[in-house]
PDB file of C-alpha atoms in Angstrom:
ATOM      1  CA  UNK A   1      -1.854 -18.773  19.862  1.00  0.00           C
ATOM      2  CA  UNK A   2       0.709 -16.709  20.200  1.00  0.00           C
ATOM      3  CA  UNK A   3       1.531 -13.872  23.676  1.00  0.00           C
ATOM      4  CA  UNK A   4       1.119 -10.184  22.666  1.00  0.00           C
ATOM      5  CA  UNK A   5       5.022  -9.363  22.440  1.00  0.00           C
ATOM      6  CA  UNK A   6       4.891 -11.848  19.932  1.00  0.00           C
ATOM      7  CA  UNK A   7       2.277 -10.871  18.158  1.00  0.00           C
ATOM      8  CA  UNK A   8       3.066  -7.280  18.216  1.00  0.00           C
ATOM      9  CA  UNK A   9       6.562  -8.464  16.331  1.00  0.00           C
ATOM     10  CA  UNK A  10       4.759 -10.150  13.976  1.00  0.00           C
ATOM     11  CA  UNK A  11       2.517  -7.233  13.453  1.00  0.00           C
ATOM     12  CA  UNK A  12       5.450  -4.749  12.817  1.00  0.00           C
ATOM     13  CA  UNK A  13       7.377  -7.358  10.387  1.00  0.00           C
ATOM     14  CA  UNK A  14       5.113  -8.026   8.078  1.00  0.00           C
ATOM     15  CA  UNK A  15       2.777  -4.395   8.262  1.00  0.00           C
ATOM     16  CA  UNK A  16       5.475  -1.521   9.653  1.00  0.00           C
ATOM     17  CA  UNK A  17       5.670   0.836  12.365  1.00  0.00           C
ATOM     18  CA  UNK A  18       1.997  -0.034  13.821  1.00  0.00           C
ATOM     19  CA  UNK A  19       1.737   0.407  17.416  1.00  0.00           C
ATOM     20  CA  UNK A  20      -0.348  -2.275  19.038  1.00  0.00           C
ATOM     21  CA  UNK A  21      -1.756  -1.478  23.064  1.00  0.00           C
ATOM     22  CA  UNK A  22      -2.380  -4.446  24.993  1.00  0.00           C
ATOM     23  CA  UNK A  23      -5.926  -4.438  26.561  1.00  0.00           C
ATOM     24  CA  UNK A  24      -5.947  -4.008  30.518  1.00  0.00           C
ATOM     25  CA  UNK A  25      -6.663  -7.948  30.713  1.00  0.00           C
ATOM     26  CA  UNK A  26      -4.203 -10.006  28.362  1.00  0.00           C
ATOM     27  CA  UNK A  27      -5.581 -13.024  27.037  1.00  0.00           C
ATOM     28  CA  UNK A  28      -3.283 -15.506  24.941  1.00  0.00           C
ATOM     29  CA  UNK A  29      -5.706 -15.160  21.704  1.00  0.00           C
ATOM     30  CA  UNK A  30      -3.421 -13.591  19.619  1.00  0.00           C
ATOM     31  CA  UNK A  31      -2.561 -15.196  15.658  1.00  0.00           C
ATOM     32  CA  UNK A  32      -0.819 -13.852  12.992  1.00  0.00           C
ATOM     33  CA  UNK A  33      -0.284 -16.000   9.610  1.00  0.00           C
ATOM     34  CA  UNK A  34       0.811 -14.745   6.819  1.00  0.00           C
ATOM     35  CA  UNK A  35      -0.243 -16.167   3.268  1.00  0.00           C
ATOM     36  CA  UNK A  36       0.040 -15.021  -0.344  1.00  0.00           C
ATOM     37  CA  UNK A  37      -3.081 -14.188  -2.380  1.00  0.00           C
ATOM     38  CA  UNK A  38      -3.096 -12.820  -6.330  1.00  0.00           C
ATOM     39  CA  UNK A  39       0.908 -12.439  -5.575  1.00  0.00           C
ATOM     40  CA  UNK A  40       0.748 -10.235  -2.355  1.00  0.00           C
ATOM     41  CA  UNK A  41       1.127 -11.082   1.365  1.00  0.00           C
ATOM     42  CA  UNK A  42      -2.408 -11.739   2.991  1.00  0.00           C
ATOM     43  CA  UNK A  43      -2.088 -11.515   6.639  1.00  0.00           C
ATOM     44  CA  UNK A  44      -4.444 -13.446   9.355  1.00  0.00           C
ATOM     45  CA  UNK A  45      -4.985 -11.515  12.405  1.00  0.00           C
ATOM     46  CA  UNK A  46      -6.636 -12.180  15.185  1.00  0.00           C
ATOM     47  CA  UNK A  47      -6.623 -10.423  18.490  1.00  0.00           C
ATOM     48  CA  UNK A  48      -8.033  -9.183  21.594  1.00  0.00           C
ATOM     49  CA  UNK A  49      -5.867  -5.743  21.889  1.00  0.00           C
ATOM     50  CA  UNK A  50      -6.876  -2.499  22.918  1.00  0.00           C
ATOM     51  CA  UNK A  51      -5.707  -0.928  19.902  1.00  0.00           C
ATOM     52  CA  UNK A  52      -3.518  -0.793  16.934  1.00  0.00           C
ATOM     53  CA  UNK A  53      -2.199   3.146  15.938  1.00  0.00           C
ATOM     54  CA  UNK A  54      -0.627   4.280  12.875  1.00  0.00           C
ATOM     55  CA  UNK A  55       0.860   7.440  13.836  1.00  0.00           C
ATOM     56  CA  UNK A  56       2.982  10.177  11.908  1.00  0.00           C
ATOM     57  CA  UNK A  57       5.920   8.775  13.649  1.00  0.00           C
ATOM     58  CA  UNK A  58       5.352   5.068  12.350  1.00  0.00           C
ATOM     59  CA  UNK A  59       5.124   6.817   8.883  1.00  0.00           C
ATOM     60  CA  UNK A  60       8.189   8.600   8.818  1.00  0.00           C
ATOM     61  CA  UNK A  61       9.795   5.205  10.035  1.00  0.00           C
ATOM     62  CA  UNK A  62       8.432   3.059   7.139  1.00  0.00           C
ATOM     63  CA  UNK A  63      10.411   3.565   3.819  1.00  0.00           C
ATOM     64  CA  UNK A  64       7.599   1.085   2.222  1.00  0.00           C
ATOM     65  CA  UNK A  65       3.955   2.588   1.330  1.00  0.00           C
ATOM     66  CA  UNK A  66       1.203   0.715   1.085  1.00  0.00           C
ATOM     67  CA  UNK A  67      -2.533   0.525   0.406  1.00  0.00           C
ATOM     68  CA  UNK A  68      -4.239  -3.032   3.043  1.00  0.00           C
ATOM     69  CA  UNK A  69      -7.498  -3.814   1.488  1.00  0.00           C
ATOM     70  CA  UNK A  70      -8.979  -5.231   5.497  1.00  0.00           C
ATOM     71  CA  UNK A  71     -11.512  -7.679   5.540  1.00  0.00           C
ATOM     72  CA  UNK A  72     -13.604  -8.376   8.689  1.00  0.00           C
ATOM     73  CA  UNK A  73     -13.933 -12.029   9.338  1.00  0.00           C
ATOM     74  CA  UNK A  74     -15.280 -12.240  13.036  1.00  0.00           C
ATOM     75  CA  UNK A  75     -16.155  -9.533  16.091  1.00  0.00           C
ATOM     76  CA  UNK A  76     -15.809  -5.934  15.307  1.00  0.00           C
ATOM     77  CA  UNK A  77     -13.207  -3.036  14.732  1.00  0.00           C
ATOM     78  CA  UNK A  78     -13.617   0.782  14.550  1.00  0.00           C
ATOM     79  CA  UNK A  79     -11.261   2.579  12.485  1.00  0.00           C
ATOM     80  CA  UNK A  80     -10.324   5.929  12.431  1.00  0.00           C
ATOM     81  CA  UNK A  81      -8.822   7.135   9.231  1.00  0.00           C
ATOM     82  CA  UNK A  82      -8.987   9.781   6.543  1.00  0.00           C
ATOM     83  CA  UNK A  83     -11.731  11.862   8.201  1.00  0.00           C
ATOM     84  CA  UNK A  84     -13.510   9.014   8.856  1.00  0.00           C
ATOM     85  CA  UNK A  85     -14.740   6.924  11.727  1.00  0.00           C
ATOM     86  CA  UNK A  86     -16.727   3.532  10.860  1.00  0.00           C
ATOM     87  CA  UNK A  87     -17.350   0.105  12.509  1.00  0.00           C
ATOM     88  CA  UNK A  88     -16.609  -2.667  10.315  1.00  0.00           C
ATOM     89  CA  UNK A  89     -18.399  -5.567  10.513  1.00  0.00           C
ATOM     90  CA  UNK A  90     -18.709  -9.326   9.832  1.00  0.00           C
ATOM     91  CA  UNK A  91     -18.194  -9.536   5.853  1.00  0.00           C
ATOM     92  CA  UNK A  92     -17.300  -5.789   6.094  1.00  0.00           C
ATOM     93  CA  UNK A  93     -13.973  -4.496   3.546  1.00  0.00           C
ATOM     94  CA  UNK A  94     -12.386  -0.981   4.069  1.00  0.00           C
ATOM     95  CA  UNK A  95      -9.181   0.136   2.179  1.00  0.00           C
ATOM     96  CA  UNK A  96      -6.146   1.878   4.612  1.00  0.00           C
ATOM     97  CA  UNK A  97      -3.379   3.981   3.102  1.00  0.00           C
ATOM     98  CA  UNK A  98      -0.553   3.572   4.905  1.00  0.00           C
ATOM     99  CA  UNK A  99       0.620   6.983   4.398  1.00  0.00           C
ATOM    100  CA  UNK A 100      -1.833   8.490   6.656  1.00  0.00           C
ATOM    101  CA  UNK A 101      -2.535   7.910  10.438  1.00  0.00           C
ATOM    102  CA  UNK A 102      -5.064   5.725  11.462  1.00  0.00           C
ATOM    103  CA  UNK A 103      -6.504   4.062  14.588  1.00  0.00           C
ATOM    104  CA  UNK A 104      -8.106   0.621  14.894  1.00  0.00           C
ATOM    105  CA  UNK A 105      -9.985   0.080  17.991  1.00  0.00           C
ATOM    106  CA  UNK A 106     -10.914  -3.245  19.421  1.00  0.00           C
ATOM    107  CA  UNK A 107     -11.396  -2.786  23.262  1.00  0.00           C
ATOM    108  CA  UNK A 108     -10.092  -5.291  24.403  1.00  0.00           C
ATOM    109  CA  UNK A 109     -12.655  -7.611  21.927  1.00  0.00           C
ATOM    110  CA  UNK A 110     -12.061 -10.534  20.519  1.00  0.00           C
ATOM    111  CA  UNK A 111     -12.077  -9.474  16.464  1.00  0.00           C
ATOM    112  CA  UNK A 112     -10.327 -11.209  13.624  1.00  0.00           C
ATOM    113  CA  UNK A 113      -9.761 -10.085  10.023  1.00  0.00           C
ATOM    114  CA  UNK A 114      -7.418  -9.977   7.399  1.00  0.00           C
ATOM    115  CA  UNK A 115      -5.205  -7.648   5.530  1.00  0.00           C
ATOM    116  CA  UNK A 116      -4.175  -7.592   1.789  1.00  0.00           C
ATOM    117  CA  UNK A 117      -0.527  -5.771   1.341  1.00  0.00           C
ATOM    118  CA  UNK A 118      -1.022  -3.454  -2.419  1.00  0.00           C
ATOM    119  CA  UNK A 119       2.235  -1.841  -2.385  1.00  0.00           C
ATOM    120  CA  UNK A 120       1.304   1.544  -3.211  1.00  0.00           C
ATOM    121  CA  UNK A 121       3.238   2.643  -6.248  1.00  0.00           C
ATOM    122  CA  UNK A 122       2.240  -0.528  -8.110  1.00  0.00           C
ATOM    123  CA  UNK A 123      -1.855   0.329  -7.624  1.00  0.00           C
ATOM    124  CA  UNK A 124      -1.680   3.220  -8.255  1.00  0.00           C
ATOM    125  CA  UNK A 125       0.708   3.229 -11.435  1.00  0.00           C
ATOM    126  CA  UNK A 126      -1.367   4.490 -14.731  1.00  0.00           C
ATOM    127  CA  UNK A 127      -4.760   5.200 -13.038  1.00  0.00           C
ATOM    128  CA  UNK A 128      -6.334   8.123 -13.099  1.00  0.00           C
ATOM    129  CA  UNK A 129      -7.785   8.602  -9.489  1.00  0.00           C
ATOM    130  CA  UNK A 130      -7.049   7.424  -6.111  1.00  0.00           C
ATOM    131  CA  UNK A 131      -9.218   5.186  -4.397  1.00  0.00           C
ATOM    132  CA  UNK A 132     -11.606   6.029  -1.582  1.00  0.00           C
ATOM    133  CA  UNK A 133      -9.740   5.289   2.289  1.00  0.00           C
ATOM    134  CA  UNK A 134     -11.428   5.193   5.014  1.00  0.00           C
ATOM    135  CA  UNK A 135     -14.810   4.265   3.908  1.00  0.00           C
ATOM    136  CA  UNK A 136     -16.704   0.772   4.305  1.00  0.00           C
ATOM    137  CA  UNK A 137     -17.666  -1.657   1.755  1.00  0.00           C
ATOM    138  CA  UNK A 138     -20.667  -4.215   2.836  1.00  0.00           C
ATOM    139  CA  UNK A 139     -22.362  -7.042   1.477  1.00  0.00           C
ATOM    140  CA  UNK A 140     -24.923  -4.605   0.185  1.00  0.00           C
ATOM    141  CA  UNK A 141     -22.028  -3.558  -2.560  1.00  0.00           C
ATOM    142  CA  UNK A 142     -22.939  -5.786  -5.823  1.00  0.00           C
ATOM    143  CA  UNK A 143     -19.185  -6.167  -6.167  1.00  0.00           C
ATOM    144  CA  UNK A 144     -18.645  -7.715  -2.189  1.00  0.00           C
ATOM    145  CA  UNK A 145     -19.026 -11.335  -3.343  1.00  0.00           C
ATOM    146  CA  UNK A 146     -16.876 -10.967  -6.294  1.00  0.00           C
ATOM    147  CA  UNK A 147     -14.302  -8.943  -3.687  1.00  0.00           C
ATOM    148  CA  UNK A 148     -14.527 -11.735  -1.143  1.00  0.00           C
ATOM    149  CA  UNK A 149     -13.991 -14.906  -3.702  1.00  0.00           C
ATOM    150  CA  UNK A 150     -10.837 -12.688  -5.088  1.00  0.00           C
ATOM    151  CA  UNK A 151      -9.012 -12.833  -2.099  1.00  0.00           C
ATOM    152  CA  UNK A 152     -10.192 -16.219  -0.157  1.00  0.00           C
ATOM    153  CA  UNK A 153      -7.647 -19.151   0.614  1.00  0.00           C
ATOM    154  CA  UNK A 154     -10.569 -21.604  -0.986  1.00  0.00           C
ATOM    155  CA  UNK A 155     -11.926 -19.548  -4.085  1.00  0.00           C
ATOM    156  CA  UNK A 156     -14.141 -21.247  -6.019  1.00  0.00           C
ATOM    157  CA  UNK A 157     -12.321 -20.722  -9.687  1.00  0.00           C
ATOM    158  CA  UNK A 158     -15.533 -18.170 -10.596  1.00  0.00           C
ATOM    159  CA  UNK A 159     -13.892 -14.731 -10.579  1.00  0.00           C
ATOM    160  CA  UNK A 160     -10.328 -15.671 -10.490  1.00  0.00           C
ATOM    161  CA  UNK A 161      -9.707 -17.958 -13.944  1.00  0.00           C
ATOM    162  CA  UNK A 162      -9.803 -15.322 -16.369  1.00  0.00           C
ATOM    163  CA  UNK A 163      -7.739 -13.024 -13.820  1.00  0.00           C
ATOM    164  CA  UNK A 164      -4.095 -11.771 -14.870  1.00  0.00           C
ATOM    165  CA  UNK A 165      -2.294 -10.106 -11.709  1.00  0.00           C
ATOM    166  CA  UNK A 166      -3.173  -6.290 -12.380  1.00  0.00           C
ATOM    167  CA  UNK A 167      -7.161  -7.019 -12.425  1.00  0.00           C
ATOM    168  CA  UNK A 168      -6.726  -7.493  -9.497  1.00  0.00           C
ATOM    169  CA  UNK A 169      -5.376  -3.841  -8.544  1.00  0.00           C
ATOM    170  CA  UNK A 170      -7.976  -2.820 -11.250  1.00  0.00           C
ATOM    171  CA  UNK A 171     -10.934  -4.855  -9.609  1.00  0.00           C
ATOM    172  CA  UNK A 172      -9.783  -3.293  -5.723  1.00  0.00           C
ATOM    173  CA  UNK A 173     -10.170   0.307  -7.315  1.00  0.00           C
ATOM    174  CA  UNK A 174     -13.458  -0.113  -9.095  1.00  0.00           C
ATOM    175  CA  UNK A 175     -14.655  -1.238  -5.770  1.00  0.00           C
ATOM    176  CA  UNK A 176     -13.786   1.401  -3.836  1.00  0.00           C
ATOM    177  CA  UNK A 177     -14.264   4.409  -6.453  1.00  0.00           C
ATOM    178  CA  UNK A 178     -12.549   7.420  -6.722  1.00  0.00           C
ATOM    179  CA  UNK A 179     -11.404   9.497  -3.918  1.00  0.00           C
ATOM    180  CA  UNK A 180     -12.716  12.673  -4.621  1.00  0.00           C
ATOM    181  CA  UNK A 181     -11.016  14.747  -2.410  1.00  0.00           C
ATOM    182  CA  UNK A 182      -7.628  13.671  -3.708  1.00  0.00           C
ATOM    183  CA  UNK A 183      -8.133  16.012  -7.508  1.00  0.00           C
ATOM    184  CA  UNK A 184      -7.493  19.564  -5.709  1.00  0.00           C
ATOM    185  CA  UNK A 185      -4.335  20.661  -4.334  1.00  0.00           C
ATOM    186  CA  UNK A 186      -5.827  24.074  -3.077  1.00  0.00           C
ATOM    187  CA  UNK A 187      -7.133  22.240   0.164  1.00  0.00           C
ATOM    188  CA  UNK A 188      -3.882  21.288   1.032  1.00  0.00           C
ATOM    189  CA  UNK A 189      -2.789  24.574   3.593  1.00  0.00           C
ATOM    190  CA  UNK A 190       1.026  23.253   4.362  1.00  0.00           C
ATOM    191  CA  UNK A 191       3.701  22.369   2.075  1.00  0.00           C
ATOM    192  CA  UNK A 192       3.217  18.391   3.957  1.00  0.00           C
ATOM    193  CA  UNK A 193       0.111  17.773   2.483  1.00  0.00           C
ATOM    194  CA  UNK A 194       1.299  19.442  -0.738  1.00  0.00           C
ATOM    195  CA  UNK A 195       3.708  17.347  -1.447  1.00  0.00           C
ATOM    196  CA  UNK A 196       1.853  14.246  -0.201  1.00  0.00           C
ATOM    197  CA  UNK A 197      -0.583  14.942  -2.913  1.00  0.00           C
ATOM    198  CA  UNK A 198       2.318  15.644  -5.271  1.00  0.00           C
ATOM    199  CA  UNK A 199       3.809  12.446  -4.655  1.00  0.00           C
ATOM    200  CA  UNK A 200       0.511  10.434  -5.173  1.00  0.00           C
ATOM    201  CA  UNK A 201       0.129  12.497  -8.610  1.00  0.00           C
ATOM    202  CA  UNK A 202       3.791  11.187  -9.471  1.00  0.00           C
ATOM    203  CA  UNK A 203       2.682   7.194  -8.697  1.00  0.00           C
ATOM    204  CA  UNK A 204       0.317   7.577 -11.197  1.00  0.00           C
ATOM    205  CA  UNK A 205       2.417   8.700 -14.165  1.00  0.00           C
ATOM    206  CA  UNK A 206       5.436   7.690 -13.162  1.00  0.00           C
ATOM    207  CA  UNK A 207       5.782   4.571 -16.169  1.00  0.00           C
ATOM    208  CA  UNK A 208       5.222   8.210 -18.114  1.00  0.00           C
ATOM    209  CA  UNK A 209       9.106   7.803 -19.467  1.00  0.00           C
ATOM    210  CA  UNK A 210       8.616  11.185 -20.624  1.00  0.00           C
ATOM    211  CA  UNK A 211       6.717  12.849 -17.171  1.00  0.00           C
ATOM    212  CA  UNK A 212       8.538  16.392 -16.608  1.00  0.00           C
ATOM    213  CA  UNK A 213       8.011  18.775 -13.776  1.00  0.00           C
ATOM    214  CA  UNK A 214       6.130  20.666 -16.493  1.00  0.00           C
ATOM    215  CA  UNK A 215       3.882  17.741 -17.107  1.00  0.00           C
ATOM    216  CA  UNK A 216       3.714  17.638 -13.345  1.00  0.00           C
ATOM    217  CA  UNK A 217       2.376  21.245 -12.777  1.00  0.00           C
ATOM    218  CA  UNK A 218      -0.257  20.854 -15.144  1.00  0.00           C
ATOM    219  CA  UNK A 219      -1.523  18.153 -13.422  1.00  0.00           C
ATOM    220  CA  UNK A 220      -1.821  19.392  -9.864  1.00  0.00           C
ATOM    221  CA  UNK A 221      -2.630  23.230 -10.855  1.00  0.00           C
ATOM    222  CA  UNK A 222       0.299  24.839  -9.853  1.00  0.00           C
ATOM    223  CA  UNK A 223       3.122  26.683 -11.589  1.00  0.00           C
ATOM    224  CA  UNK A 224       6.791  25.234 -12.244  1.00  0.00           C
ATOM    225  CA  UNK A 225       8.073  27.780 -10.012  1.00  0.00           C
ATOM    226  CA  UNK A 226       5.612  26.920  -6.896  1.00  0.00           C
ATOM    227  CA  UNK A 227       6.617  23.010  -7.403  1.00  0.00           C
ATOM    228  CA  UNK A 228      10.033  23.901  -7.287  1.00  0.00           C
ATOM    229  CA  UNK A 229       9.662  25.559  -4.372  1.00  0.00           C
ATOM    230  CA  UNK A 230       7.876  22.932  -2.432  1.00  0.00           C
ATOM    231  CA  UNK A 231      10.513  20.334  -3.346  1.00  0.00           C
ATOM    232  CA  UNK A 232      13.406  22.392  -2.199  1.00  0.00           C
ATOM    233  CA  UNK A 233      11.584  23.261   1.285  1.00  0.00           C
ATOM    234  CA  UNK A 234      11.137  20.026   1.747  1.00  0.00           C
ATOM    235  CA  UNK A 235      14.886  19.059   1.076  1.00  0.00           C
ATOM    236  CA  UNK A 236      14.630  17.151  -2.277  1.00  0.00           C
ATOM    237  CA  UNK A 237      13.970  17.713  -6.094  1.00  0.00           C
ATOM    238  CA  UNK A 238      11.358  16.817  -8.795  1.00  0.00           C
ATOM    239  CA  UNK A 239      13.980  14.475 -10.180  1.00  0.00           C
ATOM    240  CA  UNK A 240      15.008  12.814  -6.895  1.00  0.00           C
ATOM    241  CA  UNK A 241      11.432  12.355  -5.851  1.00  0.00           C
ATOM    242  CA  UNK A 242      10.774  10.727  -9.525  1.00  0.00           C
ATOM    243  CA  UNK A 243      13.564   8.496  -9.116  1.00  0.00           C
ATOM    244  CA  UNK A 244      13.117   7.398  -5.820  1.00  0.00           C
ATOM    245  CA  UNK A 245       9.176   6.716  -6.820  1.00  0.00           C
ATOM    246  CA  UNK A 246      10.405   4.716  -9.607  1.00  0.00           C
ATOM    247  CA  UNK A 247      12.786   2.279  -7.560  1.00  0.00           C
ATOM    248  CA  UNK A 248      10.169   1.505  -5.467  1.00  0.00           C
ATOM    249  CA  UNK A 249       8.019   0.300  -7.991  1.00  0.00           C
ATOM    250  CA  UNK A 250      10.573  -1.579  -9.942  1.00  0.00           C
ATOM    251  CA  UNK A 251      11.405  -3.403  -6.294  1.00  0.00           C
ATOM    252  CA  UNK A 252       7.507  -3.664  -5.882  1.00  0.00           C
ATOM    253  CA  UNK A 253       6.934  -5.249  -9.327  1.00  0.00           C
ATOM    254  CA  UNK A 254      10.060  -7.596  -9.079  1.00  0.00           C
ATOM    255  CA  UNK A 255       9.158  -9.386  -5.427  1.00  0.00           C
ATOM    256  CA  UNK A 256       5.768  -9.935  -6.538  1.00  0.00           C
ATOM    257  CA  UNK A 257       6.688 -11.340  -9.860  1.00  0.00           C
ATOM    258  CA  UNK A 258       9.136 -13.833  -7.750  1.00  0.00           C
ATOM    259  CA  UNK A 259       6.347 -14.581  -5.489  1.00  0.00           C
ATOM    260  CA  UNK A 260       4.455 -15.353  -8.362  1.00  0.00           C
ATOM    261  CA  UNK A 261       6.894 -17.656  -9.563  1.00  0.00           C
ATOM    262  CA  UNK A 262       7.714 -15.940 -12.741  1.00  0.00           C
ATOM    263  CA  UNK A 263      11.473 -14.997 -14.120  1.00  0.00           C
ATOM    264  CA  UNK A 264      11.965 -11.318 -13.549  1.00  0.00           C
ATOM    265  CA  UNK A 265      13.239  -9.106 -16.840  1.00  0.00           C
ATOM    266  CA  UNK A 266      15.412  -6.497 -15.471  1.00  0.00           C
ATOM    267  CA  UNK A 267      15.360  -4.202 -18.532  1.00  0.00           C
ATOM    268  CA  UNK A 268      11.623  -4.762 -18.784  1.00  0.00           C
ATOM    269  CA  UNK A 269      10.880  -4.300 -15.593  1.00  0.00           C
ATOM    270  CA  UNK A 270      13.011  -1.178 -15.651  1.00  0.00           C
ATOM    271  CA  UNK A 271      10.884   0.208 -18.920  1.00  0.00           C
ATOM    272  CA  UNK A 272       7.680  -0.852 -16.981  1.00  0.00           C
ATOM    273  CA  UNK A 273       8.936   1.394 -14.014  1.00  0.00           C
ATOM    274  CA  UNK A 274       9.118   4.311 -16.059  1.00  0.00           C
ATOM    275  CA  UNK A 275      13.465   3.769 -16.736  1.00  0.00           C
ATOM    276  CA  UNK A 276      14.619   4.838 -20.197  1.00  0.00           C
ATOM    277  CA  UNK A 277      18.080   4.072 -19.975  1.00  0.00           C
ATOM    278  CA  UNK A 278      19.319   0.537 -18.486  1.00  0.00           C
ATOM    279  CA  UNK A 279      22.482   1.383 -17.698  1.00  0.00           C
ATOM    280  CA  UNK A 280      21.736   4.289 -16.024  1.00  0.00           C
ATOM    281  CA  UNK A 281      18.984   2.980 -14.097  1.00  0.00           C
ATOM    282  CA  UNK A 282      21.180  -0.031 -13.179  1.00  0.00           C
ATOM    283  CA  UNK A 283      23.517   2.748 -11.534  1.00  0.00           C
ATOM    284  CA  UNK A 284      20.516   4.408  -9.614  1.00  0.00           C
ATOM    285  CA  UNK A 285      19.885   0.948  -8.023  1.00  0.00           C
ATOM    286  CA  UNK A 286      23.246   0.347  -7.169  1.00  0.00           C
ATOM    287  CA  UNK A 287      23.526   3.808  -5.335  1.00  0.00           C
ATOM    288  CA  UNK A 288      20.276   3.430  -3.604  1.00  0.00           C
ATOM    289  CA  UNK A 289      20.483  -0.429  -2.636  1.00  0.00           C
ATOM    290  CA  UNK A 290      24.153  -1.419  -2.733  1.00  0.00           C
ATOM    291  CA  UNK A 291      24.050  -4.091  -4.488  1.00  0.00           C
ATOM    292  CA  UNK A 292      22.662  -4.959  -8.699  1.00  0.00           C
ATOM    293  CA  UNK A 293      19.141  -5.871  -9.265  1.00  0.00           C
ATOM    294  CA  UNK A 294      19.375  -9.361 -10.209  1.00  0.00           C
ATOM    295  CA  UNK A 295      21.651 -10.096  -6.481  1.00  0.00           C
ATOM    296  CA  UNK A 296      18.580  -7.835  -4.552  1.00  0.00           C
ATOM    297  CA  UNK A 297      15.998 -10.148  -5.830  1.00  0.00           C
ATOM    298  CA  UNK A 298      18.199 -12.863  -5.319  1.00  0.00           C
ATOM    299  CA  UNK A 299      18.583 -12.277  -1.832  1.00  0.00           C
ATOM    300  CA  UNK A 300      15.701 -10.974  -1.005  1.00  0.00           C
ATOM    301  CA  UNK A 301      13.606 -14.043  -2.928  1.00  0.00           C
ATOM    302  CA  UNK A 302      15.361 -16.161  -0.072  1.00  0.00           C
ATOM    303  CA  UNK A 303      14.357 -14.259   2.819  1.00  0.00           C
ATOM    304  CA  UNK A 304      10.820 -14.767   1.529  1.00  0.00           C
ATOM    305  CA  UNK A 305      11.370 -18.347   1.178  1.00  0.00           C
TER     306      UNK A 305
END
């Protein structure tokens, strides 16, 4: 068992900028593990904490995005997230975006669950729709069993032989639907959520070598002009935003593949990223990260290690 400083560093290494509050009376029940499941970080909490808080603060400090697929295992936990307030259960799954705030409220309750890391640009890459946040999935779902065997320590071969590592991002999002309030920018009132939207739009055709701000426009009903507009009041560019989007997949892609155990393809994985031109893309990386891909992943697959 770990004391709640610890804990609360464990917490913010492995998830970001959450803010954990200790409940009024600490008990040392605190655990945090972290495992690997279908190539991604699976993290075992367990706690007896007030609260954890994802604010817009914690957001703005986290340069990594990602969707945690939370699975109740013992005691309760009410979330607050996307317009939504629900009480998950025993057995209960719920998807959080980590690009939008979000409470988690225990009470001071014992409650334990885990947390599947989906770095974001990698689920959503090539799909059509985002999935549904903020919403429960129970054992009434004829797809929780399959869901549960998918991402247990001791899966029982059923679901998981056939599997390659993308069904599994495939699987999550068939789950959890469509988000239908993610297909219409006109609800969006402030150039934020405009270009929140905007960048979710890019994540999903950004292995589009060809995707244009044109392409772009079409796709999120507004005019070249408009687009242009919200990138430059919010201090970047179509093509910045693109590339930036694109890095972060590539790095996405490339730790998981290590995990994996698998050799990584640079030029490949550059292609899959969206990257037309190696040797330009190799001097985007080397701007952005200091260092060539091959010595990132190097270095990186040994801090993981």
């Amino acid at each position: 068992m770990l004391n709640f400083e610890e804990w609360r560093g464990r917490l913010r290494e492995s998830c970001g900028h959450y803010y954990a509050k200790p409940a009024a009376v600490r008990a040392r029940t605190e655990q945090f593990d972290l495992r690997q499941v279908q190539g991604l970080d699976k993290a075992l909490i367990r706690c007896a904490v007030d609260r954890i808080e994802r604010t817009r603060q914690g957001i703005r400090r986290d340069d990594a995005e990602h969707f945690f697929l939370l699975h109740q295992a013992e005691g309760e936990m009410a979330v607050r997230h996307c317009d939504c307030d629900v009480v998950l259960q025993k057995g209960d799954f719920l998807l959080l975006d980590s690009t939008r705030p979000a409470e988690l409220i225990f009470g001071g309750n014992v409650s334990q669950f885990t947390s599947v890391h989906m770095p974001r640009t990698l689920f959503l890459a090539g799909r059509e729709h985002t999935p549904a946040t903020g919403i429960k999935v129970t054992t009434r779902n004829p797809l929780h069993a399959s869901l549960t065997n998918l991402i247990s320590d001791q899966s029982d071969g059923v679901d998981v032989d056939q599997f390659c590592p993308d069904d599994f991002f495939d699987f999550v999002a068939m789950v959890f639907g469509p988000d239908p309030a993610s297909v219409n920018i006109g609800q969006f009132r402030n150039r934020g959520g405009r270009m929140r939207y905007i960048s979710q739009i890019i994540d999903q055709h950004l292995q589009d070598q060809d995707f244009s701000i044109d392409d772009l426009a079409v796709r999120v009903g507004r005019s070249r002009r408009q687009l242009q507009r919200d990138f430059y009041g919010s201090g970047t560019s179509f093509t910045e935003v693109l590339k930036t989007r694109r890095l972060h997949h590539f790095v996405a892609a490339g730790r998981r593949l290590k995990r994996q155990g698998y050799e990584i393809g640079i030029t490949d994985l550059a292609y899959m990223s969206g990257f037309s031109d190696p040797s330009h893309f190799n001097r985007m990386f080397r701007e952005a990260y200091q260092t060539s891909p091959r010595e990132f992943f190097r270095k990186t697959h040994k801090h993981m290690i």
